[in-house]
Tab-separated table of C-alpha atoms and ligand atoms in Angstrom:
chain	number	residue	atom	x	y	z
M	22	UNK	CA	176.558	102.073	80.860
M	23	UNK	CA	173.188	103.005	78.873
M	24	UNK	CA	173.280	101.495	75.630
M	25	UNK	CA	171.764	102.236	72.569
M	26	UNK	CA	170.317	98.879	71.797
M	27	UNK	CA	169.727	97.787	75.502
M	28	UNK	CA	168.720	101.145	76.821
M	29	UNK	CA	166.501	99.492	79.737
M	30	UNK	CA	170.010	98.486	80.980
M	31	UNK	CA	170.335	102.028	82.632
M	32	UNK	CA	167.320	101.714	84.612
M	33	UNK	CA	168.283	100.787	88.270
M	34	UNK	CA	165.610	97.971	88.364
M	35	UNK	CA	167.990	96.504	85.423
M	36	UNK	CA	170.846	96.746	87.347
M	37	UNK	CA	172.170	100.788	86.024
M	38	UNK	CA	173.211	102.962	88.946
M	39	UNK	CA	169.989	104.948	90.453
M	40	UNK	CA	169.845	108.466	89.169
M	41	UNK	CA	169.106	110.144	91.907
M	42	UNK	CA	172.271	109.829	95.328
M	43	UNK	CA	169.303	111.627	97.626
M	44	UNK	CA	166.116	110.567	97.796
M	45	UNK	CA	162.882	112.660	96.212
M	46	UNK	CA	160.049	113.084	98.182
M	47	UNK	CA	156.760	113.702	97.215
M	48	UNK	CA	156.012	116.254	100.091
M	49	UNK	CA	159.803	117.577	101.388
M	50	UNK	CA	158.897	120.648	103.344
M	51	UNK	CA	158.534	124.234	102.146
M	52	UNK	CA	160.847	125.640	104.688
M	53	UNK	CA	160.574	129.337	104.235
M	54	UNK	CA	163.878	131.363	105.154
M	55	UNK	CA	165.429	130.408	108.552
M	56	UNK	CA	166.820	133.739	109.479
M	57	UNK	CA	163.427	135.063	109.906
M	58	UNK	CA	161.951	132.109	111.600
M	59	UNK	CA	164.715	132.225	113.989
M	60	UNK	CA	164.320	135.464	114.850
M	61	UNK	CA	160.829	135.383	115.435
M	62	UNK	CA	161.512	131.820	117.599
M	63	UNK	CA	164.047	134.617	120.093
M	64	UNK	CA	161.471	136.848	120.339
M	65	UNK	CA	159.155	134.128	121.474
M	66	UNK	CA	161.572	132.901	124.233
M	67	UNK	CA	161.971	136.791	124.815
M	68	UNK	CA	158.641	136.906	126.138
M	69	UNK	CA	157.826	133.941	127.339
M	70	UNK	CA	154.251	133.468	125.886
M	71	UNK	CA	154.867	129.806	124.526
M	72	UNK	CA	150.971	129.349	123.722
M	73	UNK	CA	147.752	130.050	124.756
M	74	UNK	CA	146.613	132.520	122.161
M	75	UNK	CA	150.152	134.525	121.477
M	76	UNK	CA	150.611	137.161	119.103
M	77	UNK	CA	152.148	135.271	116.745
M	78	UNK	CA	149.429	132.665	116.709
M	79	UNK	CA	146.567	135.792	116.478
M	80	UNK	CA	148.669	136.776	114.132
M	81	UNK	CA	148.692	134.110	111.392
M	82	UNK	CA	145.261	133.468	112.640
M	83	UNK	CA	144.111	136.846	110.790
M	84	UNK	CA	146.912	136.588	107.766
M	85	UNK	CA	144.904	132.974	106.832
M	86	UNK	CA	141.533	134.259	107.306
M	87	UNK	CA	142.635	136.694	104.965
M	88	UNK	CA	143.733	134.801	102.089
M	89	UNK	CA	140.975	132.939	102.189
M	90	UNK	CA	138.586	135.453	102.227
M	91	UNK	CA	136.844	134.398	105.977
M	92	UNK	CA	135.820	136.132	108.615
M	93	UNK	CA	137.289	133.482	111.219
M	94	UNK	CA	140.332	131.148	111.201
M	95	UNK	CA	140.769	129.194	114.576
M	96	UNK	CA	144.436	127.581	114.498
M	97	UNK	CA	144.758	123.926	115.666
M	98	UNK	CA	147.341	121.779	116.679
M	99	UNK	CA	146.786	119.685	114.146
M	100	UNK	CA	144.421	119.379	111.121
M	101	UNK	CA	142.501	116.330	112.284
M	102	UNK	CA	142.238	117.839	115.917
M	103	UNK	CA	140.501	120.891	113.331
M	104	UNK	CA	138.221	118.346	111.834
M	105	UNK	CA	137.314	116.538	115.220
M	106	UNK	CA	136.049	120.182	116.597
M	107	UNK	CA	134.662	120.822	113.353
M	108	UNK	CA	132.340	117.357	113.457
M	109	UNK	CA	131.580	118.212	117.071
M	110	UNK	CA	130.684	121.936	117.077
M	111	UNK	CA	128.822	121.814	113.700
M	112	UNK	CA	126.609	119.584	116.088
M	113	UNK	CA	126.998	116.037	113.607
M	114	UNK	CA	125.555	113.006	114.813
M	115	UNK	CA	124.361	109.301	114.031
M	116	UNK	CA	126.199	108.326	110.359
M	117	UNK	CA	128.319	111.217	108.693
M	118	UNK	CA	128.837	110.777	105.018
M	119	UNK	CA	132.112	111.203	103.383
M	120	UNK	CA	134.403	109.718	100.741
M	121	UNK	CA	136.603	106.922	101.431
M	122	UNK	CA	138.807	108.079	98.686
M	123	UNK	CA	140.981	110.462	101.457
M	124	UNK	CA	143.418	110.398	103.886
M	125	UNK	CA	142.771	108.194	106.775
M	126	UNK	CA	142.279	111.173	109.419
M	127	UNK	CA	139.175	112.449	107.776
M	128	UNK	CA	137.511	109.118	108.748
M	129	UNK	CA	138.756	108.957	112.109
M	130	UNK	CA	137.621	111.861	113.165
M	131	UNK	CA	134.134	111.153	112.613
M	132	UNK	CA	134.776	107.841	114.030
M	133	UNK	CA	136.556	109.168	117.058
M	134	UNK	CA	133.801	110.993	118.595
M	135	UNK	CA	131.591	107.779	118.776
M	136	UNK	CA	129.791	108.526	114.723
M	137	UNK	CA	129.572	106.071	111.906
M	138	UNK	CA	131.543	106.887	108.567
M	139	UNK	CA	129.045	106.108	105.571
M	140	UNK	CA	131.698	106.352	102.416
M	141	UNK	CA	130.488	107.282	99.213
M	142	UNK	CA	131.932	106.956	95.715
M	143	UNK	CA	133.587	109.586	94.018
M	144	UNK	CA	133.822	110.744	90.383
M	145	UNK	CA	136.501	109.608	87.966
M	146	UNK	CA	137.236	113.105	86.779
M	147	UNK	CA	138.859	114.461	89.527
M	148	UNK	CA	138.241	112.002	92.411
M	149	UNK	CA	136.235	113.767	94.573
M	150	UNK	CA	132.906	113.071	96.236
M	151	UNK	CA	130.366	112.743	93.753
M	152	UNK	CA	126.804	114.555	95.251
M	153	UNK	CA	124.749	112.572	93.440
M	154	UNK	CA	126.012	109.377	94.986
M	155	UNK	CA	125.539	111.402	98.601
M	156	UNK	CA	121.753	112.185	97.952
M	157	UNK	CA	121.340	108.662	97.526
M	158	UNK	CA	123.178	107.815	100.652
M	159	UNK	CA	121.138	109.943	102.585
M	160	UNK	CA	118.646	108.527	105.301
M	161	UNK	CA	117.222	109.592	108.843
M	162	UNK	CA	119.927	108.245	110.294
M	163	UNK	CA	122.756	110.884	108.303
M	164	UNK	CA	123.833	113.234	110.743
M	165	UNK	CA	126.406	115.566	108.827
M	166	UNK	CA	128.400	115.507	105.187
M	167	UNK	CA	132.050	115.953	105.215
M	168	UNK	CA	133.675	116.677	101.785
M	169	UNK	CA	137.233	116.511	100.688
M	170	UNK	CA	138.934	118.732	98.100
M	171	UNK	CA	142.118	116.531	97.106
M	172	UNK	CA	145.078	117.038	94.817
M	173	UNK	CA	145.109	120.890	95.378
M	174	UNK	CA	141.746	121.409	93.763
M	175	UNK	CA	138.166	122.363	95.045
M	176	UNK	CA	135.397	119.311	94.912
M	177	UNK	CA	131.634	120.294	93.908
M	178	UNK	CA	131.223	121.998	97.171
M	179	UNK	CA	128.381	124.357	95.475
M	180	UNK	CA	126.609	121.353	94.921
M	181	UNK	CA	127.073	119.924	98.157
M	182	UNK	CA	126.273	123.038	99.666
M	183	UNK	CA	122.538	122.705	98.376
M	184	UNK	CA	122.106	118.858	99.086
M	185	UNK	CA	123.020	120.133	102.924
M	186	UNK	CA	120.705	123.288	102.968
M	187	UNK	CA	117.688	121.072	101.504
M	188	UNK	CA	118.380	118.479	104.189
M	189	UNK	CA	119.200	120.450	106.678
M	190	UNK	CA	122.616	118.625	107.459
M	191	UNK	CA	125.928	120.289	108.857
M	192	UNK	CA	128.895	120.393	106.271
M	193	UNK	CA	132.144	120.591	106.932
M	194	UNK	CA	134.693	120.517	104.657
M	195	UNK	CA	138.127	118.716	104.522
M	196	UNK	CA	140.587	121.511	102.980
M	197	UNK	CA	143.876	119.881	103.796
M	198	UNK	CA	144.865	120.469	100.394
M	199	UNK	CA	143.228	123.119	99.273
M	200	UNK	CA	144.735	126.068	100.604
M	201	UNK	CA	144.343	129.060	98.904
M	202	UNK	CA	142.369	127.271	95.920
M	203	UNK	CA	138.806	128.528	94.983
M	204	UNK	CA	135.613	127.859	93.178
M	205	UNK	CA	133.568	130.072	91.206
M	206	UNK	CA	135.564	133.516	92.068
M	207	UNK	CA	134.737	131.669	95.918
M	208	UNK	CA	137.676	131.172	98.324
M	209	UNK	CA	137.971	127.599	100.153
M	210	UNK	CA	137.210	128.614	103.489
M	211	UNK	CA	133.726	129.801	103.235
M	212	UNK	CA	131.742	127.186	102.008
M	213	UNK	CA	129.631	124.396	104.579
M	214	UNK	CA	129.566	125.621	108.046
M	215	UNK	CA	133.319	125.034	108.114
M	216	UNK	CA	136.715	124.082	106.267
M	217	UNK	CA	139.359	122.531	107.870
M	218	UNK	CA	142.780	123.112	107.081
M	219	UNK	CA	146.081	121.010	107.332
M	220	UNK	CA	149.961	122.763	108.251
M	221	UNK	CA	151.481	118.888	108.235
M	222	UNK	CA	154.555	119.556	107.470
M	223	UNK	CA	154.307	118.064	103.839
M	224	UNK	CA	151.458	120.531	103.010
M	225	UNK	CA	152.045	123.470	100.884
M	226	UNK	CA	151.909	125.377	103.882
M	227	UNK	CA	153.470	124.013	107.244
M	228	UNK	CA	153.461	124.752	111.365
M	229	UNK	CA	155.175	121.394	111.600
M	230	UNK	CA	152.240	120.585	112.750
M	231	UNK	CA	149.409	122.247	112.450
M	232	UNK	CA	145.552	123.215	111.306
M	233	UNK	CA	142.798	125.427	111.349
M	234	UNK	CA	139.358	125.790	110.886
M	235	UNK	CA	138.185	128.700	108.705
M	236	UNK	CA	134.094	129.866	108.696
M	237	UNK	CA	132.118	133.176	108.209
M	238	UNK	CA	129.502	132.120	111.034
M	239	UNK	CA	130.693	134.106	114.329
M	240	UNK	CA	128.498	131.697	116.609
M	241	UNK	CA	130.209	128.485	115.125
M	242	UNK	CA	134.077	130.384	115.264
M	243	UNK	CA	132.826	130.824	119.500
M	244	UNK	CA	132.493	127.400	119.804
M	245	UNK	CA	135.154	126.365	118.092
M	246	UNK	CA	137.540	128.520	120.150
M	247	UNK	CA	135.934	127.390	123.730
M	248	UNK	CA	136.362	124.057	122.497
M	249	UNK	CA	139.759	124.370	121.650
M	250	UNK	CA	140.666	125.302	125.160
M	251	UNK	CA	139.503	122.915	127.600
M	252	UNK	CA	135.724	125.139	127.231
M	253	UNK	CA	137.650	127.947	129.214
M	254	UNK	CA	135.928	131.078	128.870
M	255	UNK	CA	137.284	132.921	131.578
M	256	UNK	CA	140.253	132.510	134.727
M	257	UNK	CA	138.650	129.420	136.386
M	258	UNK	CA	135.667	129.507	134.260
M	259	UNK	CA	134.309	126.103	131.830
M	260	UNK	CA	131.425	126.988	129.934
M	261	UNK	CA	131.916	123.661	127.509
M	262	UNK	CA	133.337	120.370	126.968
M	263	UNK	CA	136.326	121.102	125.485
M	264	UNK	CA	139.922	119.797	124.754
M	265	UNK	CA	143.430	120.959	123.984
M	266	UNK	CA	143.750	121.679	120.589
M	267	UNK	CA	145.529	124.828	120.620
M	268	UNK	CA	148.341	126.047	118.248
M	269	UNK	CA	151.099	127.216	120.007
M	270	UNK	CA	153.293	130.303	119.066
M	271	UNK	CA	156.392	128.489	117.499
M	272	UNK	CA	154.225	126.695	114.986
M	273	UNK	CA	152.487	130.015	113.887
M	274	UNK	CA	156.250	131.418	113.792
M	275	UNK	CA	156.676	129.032	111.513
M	276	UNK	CA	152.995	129.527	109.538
M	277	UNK	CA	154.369	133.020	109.077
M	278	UNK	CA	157.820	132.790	107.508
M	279	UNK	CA	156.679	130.066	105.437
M	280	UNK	CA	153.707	132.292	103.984
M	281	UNK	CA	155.937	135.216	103.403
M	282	UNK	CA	157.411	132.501	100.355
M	283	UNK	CA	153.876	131.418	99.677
M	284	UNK	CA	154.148	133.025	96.289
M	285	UNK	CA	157.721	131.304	95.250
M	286	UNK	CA	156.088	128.125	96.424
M	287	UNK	CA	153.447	128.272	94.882
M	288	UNK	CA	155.073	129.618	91.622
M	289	UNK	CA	157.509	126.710	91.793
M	290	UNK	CA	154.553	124.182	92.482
M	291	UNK	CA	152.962	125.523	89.001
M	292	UNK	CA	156.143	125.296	86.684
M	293	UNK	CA	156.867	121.906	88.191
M	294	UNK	CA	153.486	120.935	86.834
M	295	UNK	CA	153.918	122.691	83.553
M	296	UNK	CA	157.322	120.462	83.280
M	297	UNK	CA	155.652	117.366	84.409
M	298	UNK	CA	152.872	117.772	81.876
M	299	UNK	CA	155.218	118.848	78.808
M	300	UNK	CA	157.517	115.580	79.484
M	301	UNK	CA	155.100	112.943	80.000
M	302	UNK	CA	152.144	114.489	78.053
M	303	UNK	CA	150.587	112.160	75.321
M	304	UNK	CA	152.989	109.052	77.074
M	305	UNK	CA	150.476	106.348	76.094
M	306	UNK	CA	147.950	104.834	79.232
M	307	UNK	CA	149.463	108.097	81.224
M	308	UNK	CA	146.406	110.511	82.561
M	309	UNK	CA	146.696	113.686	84.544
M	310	UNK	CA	143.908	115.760	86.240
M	311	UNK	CA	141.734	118.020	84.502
M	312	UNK	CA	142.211	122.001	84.533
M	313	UNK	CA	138.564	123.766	85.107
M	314	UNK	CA	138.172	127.625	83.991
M	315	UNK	CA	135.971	128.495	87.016
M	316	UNK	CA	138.580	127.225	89.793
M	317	UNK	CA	141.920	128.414	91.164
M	318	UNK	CA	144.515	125.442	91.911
M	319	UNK	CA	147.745	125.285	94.475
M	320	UNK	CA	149.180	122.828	92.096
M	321	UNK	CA	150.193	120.734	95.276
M	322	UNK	CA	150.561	117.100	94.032
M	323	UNK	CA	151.805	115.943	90.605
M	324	UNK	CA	149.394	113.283	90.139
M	325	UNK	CA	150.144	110.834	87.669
M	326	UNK	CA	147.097	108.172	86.421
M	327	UNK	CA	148.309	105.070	85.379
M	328	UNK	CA	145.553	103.886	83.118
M	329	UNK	CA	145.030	99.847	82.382
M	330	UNK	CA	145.985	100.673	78.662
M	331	UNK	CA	149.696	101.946	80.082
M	332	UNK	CA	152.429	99.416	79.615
M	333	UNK	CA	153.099	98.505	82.825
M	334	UNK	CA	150.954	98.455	86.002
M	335	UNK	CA	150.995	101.165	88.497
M	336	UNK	CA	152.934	99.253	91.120
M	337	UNK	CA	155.633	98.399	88.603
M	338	UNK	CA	156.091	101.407	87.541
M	339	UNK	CA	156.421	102.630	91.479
M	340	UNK	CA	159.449	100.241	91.886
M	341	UNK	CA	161.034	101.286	88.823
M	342	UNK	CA	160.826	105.236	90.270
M	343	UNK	CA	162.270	103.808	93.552
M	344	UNK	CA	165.019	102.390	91.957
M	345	UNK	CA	166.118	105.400	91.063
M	346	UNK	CA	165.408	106.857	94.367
M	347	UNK	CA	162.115	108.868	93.048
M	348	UNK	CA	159.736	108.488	96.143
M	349	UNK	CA	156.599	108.075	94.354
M	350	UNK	CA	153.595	107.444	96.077
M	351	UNK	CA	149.946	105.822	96.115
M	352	UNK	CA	148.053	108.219	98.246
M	353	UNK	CA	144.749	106.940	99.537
M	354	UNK	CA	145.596	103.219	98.844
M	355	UNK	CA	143.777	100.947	99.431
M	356	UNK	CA	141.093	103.487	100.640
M	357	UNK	CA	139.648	104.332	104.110
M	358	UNK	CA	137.176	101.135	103.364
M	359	UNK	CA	139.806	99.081	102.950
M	360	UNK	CA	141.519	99.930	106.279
M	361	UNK	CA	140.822	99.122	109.691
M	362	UNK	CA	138.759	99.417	111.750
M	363	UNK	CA	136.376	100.354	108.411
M	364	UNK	CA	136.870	96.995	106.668
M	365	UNK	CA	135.538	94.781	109.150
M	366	UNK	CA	132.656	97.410	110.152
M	367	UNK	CA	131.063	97.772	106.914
M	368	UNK	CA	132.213	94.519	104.752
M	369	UNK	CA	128.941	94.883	103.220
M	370	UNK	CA	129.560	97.558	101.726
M	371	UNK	CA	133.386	97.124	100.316
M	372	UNK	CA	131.793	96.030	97.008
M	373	UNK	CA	129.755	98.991	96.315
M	374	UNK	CA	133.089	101.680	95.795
M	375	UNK	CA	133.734	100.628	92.192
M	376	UNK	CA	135.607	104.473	91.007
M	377	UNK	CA	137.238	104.090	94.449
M	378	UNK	CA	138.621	101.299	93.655
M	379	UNK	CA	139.763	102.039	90.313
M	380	UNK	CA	141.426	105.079	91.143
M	381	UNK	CA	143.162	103.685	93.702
M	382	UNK	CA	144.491	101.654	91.564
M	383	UNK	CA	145.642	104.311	89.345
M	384	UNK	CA	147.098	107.144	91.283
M	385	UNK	CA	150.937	107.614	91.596
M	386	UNK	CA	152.140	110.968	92.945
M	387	UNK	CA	155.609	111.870	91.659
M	388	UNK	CA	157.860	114.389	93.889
M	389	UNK	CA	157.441	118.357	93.658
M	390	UNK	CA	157.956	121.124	95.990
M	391	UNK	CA	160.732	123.829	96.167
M	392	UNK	CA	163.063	120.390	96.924
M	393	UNK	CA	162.707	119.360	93.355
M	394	UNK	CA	163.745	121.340	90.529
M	395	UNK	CA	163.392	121.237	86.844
M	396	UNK	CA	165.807	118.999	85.563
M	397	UNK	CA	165.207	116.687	88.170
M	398	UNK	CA	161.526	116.350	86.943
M	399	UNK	CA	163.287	116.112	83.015
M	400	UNK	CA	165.005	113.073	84.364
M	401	UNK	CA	162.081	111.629	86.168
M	402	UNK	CA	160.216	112.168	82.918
M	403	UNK	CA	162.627	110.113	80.952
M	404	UNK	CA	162.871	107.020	83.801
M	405	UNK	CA	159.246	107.044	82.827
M	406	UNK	CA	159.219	106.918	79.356
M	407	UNK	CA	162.128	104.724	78.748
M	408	UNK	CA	160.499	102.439	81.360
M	409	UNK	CA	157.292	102.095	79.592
M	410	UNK	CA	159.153	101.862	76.020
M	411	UNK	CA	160.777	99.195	77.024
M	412	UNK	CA	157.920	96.963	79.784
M	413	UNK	CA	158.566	93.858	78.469
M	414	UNK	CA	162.784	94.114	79.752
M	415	UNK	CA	161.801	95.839	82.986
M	416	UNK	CA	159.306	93.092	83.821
M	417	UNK	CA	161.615	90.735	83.625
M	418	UNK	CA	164.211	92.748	85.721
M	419	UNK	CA	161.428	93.653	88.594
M	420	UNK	CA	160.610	89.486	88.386
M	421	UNK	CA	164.189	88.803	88.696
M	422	UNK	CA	164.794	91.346	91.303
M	423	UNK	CA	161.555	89.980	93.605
M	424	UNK	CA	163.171	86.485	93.138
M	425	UNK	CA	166.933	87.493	94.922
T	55	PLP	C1	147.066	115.898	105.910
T	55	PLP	C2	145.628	115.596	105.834
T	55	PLP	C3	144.820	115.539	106.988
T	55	PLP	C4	145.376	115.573	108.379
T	55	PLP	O1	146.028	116.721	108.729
T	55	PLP	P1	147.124	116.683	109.912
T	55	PLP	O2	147.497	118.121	110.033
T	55	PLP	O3	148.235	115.814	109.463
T	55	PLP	O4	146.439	116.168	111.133
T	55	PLP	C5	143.456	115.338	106.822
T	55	PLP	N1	142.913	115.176	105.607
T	55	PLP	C6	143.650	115.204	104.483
T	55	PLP	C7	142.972	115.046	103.162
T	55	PLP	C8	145.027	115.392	104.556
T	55	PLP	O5	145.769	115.369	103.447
């Protein structure tokens, strides 16, 4: 029973009964409406074109290209098959620079088609790759610059955009969470050579699994689209090295009823933002990403910085939110630097990430999506709260709990 002297005593770390029966995720799938999913999935088996460049594929091909503003979108299998095309058509070679701050994937793709991953710091603002820090970085051996827009918002890809162009180095963008976002009345799709996409199915947008890569040069979009398909450019005909990467026609069946909600979703991601910022704004050592005029946001994640002034650390406050069965999550943790194989390759340089680090450190993403709904976020907001009002009890409870 929550008491009004020993309030902490509600808290499921202290013993209370969690407040949630069903977990919360921090990416439960945008579903879409499963009548018209399932009637597109018939009329798939109706024709018996599974893959291989399907109408339903060609035709979420063109409805993305389209709301991002692009003359090309080439559908994937998966994002980080988009980004291992991407990093081999854009012609990258010898080290690639990107941040470490990222998903893993991003890494891996450069490191998967025999490159070297230089990672450079970010800035503390909004935790994305910082161009001044990649101008330093840059020698005769840099190949190609990947950026990453995170957390549903674009990174200084104007800026990186004229770094490339001076040095004449391909750029490809990560855009796994950017869709629809944009920069400087600029869609996310058009800037670098490329922009990759992700359809995962905890992205705003899901295939179940799923990516594309989105450009306005014709020549690259060719490539890309040999590549994808074993080089085939014709019945019994290899022009390229190539591999299978294609999307097939259930996934885009799935791209498309999802996108016909794209505005609910999107709505829904906003509000849930709004609520998270009205119930935990001016909560003491509690930070939360900055809004810029000149960019449009998906609203995506609900990240949460837990400063070194906040009461408790960010890992206690993560078990106190799993308690209660509110999946929180450290996304990017430790860093792709502090991962293998990265670590060992390039121990020299695990010292020289300092706003890496210290973001890392910070980040907790709290559960949104069409899953989660308003009062659920009120009631996350007050675990919070009461947890932090009262650190010193819930210390002791999380120490006692370790100890069982
Ligand atoms: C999800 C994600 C990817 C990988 O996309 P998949 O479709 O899961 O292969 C790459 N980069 C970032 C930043 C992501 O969030």
């Amino acid at each position: 029973m929550p008491s009004a002297t020993e309030p902490w005593r509600s808290l499921a770390v202290c013993g209370g009964t969690p407040s949630f029966r069903e977990p919360l995720h921090v990416g439960r799938p945008n579903q879409g409406e499963r009548r018209r999913f399932l009637t597109r999935v018939n009329d798939i088996l109706d024709r018996r074109w599974l893959t291989n460049d399907g109408v339903y594929v060609r035709e979420f091909e063109a409805a993305i290209a389209d709301l991002h503003s692009v003359r090309h979108c080439v559908a994937t299998s998966s994002g980080t098959v988009g980004l291992e095309l991407a990093v081999r058509a854009t012609g990258m070679r010898g080290e690639v620079i990107l941040p470490s701050f990222t998903f893993i994937a991003t890494a891996h793709a450069v490191a998967w088609q025999g490159l070297v991953p230089v990672f450079c710091d970010i800035e503390p603002i909004g935790h994305h790759i910082d161009p001044a820090l990649v101008e330093r970085l840059v020698t005769h051996k840099t190949g190609g610059v990947i950026g990453v827009h995170i957390w549903g918002r674009p990174c200084d890809a104007v800026a990186l955009e004229a770094l490339c162009q001076r040095r004449g180095l391909p750029l490809v963008f990560d855009a796994a969470h950017a869709l629809g976002c944009s920069l400087d009345q600029r869609m996310i799709g058009g800037f670098g050579d490329c922009e990759v996409l992700s359809f995962h199915a905890t992205k705003v947008l899901n295939t179940l699994e799923g990516g594309a890569v989105l450009t306005n040069n014709d020549e690259l979009a060719g490539r890309l689209r040999l590549m994808r398909n074993f080089g085939f450019r014709g019945l019994d005909d290899v022009g390229h090295m190539g591999t299978n990467g294609k999307m097939n026609e259930v996934a885009a069946a799935m791209g498309l009823t999802v996108l016909e909600d794209l505005e609910r979703i999107l709505a829904v991601n906003r509000a849930n933002d709004e609520c998270y910022r009205a119930g935990l704004g001016g909560v003491p050592g509690l930070g939360f990403l900055p809004f810029e005029a000149n960019e449009r946001r998906n609203h995506q994640y609900i990240v949460v910085l837990v400063r070194p002034e906040a009461a408790l650390i960010r890992d206690e406050l993560m078990a106190v939110l799993h308690a209660e069965n509110v999946l929180a999550r450290r996304y990017f943790y430790p860093g792709c630097h502090r991962m293998e194989p990265y670590v060992s390759a390039t121990k020299r340089r695990t010292d020289l990430l300092p706003i890496t680090d210290e973001v890392a450190r910070q980040v907790l993403l709290l559960p949104t999506g069409t899953a989660v709904s308003t009062d659920d976020i009120g009631r996350i907001c007050e675990i919070v709260r009461l947890a932090l009002d009262t650190a010193h009890k819930v210390r002791s409870c999380l120490v006692a709990g370790d100890k069982e």
